[in-house]
PDB file of C-alpha atoms in Angstrom:
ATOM      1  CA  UNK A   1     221.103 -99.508 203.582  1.00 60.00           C
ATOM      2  CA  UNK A   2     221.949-102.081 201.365  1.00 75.00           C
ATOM      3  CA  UNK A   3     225.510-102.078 199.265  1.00 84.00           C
ATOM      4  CA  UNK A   4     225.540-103.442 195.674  1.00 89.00           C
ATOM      5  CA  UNK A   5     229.100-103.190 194.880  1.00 90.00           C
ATOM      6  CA  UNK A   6     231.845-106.181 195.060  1.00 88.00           C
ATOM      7  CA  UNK A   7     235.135-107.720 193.719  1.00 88.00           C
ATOM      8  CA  UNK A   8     235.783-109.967 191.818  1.00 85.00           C
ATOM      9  CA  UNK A   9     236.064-113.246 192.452  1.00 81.00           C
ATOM     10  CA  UNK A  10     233.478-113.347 194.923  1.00 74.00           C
ATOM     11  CA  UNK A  11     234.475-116.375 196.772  1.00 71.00           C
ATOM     12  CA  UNK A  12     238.631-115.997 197.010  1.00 64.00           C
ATOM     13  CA  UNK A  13     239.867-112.825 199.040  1.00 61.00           C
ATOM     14  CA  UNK A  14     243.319-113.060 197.926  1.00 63.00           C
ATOM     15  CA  UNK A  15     242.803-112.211 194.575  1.00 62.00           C
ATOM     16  CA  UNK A  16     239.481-109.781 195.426  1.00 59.00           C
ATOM     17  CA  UNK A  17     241.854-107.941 197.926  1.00 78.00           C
ATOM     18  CA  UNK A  18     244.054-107.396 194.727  1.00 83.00           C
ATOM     19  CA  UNK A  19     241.412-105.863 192.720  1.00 86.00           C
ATOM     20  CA  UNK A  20     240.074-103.994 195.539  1.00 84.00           C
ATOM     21  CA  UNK A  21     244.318-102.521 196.376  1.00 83.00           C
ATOM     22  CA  UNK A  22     244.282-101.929 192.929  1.00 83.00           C
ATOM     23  CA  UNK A  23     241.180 -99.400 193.223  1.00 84.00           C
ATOM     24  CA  UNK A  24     241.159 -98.373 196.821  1.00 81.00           C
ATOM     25  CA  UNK A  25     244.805 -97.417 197.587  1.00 80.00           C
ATOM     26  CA  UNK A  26     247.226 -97.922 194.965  1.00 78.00           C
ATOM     27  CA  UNK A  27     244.912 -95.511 192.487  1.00 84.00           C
ATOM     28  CA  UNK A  28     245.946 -93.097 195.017  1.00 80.00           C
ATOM     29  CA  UNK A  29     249.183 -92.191 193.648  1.00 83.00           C
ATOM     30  CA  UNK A  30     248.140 -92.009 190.659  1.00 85.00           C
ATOM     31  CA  UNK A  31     246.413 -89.385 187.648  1.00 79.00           C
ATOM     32  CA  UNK A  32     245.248 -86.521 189.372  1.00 81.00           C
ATOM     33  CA  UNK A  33     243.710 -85.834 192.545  1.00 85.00           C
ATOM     34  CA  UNK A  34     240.984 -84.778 191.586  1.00 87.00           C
ATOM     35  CA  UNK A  35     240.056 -87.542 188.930  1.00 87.00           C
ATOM     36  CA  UNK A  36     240.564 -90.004 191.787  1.00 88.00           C
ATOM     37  CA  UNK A  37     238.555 -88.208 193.990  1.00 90.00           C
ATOM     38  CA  UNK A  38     235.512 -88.838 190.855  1.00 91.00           C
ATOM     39  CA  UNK A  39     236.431 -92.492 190.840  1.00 91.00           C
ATOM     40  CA  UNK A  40     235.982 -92.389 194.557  1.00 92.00           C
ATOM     41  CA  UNK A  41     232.452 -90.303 194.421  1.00 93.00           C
ATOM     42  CA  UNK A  42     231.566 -92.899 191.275  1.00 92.00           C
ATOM     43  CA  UNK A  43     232.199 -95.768 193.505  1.00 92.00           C
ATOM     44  CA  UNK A  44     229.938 -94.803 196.246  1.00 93.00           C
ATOM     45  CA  UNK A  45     227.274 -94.190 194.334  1.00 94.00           C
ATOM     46  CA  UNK A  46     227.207 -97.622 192.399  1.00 93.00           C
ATOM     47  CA  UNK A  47     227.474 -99.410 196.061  1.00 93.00           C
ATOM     48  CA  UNK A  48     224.229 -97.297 196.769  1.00 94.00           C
ATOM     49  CA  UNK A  49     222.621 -97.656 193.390  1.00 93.00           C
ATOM     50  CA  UNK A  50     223.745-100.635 191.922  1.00 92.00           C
ATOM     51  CA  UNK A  51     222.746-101.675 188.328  1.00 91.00           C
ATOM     52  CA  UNK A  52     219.857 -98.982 188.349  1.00 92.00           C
ATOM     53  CA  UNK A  53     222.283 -96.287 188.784  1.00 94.00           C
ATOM     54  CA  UNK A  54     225.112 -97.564 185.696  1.00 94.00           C
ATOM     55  CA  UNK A  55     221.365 -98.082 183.750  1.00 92.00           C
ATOM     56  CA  UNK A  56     220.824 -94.538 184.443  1.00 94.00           C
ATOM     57  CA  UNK A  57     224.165 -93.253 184.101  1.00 93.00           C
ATOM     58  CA  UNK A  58     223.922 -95.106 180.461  1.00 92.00           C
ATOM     59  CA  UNK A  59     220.705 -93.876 179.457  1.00 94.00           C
ATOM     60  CA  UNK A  60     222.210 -90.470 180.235  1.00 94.00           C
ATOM     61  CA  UNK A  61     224.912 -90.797 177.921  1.00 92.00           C
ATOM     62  CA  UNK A  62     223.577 -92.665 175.113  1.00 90.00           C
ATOM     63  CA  UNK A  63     223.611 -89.904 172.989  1.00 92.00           C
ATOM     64  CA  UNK A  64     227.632 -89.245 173.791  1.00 90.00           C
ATOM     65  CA  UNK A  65     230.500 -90.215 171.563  1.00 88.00           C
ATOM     66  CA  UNK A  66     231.805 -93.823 172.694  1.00 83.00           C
ATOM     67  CA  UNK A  67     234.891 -92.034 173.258  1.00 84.00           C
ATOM     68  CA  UNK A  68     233.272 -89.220 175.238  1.00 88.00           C
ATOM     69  CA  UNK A  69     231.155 -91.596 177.904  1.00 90.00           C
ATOM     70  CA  UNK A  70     231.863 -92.594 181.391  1.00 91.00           C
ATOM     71  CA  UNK A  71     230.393 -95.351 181.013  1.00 93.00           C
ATOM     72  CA  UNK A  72     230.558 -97.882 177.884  1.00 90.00           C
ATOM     73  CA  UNK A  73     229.337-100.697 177.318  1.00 90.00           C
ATOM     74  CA  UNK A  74     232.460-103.328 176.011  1.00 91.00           C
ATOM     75  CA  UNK A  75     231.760-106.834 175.384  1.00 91.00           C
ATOM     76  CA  UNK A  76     229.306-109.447 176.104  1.00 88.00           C
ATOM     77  CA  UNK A  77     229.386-113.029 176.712  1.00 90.00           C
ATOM     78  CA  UNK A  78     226.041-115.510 177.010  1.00 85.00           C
ATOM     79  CA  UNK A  79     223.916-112.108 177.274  1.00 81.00           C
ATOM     80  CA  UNK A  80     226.306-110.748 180.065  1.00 87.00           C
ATOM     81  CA  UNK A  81     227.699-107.331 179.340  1.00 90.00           C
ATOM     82  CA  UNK A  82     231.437-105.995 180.095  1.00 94.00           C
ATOM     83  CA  UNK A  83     231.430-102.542 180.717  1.00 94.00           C
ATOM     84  CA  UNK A  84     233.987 -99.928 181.332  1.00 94.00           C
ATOM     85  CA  UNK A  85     234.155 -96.934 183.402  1.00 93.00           C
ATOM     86  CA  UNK A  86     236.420 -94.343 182.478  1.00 92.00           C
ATOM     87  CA  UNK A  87     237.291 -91.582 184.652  1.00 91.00           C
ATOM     88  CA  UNK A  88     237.931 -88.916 183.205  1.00 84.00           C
ATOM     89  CA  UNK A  89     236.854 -90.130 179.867  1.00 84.00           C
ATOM     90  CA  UNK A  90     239.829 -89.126 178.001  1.00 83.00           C
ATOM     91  CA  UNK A  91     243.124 -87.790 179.140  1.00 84.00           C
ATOM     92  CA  UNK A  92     246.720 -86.839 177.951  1.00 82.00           C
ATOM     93  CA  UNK A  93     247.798 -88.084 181.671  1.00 82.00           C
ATOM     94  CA  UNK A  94     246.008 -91.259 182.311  1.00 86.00           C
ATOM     95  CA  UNK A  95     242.970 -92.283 182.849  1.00 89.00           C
ATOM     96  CA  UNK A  96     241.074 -94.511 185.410  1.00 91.00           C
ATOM     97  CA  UNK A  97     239.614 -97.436 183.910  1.00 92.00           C
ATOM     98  CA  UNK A  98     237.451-100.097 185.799  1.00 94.00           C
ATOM     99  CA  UNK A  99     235.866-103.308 184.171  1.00 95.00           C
ATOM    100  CA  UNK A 100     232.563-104.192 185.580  1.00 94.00           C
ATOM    101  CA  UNK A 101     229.547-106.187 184.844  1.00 93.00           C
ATOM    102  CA  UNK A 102     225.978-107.044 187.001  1.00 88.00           C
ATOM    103  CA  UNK A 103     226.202-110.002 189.167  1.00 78.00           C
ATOM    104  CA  UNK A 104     224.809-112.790 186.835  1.00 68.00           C
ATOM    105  CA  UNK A 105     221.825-114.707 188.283  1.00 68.00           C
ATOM    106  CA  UNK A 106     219.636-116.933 186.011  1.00 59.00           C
ATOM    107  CA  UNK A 107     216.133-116.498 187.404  1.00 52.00           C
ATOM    108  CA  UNK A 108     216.140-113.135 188.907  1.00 55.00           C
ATOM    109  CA  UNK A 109     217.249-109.939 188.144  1.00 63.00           C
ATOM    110  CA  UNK A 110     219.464-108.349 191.008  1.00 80.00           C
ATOM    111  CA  UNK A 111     220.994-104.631 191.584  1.00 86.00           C
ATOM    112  CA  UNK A 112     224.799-106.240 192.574  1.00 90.00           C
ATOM    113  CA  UNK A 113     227.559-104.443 190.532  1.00 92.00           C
ATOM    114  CA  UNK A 114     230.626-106.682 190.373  1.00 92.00           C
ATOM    115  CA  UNK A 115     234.067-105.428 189.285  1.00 93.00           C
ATOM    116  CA  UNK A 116     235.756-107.426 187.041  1.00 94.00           C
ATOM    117  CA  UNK A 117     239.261-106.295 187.237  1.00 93.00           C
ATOM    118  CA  UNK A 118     240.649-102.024 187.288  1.00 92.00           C
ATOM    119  CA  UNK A 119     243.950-100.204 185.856  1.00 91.00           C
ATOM    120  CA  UNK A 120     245.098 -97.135 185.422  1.00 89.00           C
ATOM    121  CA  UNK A 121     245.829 -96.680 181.373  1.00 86.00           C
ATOM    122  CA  UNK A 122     248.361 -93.957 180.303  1.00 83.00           C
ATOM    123  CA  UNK A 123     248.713 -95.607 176.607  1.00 82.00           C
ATOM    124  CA  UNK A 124     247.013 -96.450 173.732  1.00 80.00           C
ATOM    125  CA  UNK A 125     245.838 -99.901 174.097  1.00 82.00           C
ATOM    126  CA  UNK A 126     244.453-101.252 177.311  1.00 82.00           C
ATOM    127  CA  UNK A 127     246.197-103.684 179.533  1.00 86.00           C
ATOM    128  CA  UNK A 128     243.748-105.548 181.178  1.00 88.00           C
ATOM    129  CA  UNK A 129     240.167-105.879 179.166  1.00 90.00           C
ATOM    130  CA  UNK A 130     241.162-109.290 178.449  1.00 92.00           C
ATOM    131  CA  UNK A 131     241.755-110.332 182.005  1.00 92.00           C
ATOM    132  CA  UNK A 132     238.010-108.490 182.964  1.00 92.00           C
ATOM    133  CA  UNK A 133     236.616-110.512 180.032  1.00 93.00           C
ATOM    134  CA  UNK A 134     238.038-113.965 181.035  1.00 93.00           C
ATOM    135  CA  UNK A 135     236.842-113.091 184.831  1.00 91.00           C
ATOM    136  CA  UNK A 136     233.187-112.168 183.196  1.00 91.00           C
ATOM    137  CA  UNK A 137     233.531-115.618 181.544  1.00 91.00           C
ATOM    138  CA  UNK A 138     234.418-117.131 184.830  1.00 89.00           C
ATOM    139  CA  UNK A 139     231.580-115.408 186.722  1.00 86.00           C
ATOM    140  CA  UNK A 140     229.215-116.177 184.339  1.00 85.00           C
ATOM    141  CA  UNK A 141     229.927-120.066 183.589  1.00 85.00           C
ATOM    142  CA  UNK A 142     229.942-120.372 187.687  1.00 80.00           C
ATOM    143  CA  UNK A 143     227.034-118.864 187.827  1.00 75.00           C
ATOM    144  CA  UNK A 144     225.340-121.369 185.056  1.00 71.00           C
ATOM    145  CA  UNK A 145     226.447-124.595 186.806  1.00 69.00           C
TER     146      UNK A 145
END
């Protein structure tokens, strides 16, 4: 079966291994168990569906308030799209956030899922959506040389 999900950057563990800590076992102790657990079952099913899946997952919520969506689509750059996952979407307690975007390729379409960068936001204003945007610029101007 193939897998569709990976860290950002593709190419340098150490800072992929942080990203994938960040998601994998420091989320652990954090928000409630069963919220993780949801971020866990979301994860899985991206690395089996890839892009088709967030597509569907998207088209599925398109009639949703932004604030009320899993999913949401953030930012683009050079016709590459940032989006967010948020699980749950909203909560008093925190809420599991994770940056992603689809691998960029110039010729071909592809189903790889790529996160960008993940935190855990208990306040207003989000930390790290500026990091995932300057790795989605990254990515993307890699990808174009």
């Amino acid at each position: 079966m193939n897998e569709y999900l990976y860290y950002f950057p593709i190419y340098n563990d150490e800072d992929k291994n942080r990203i994938k800590k960040e998601v994998e076992e420091n989320f652990k102790n954090k928000g409630s168990k069963s919220s993780y657990k949801k971020l866990k079952l979301f994860l899985i099913n991206i690395n089996k569906g890839g892009r088709k899946y967030i597509l569907k997952l998207i088209d599925e919520e398109k009639f949703k308030t932004h604030k009320n969506k899993k999913i949401a689509h953030i930012d683009d750059y050079n016709n590459f799209s940032l989006y967010e996952l948020r699980i749950p979407p909203q909560s008093r307690t925190g809420v599991f956030r994770v940056y992603l975007t689809f691998y960029p390729e110039k010729f071909y379409l592809n189903n790889n899922v790529i996160i960008l960068e993940a935190e855990f936001k208990t306040e207003k204003k989000a930390k790290k959506i500026e990091s995932a945007y300057n790795n989605l610029k990254s990515l993307v101007d890699d990808a174009s040389k």
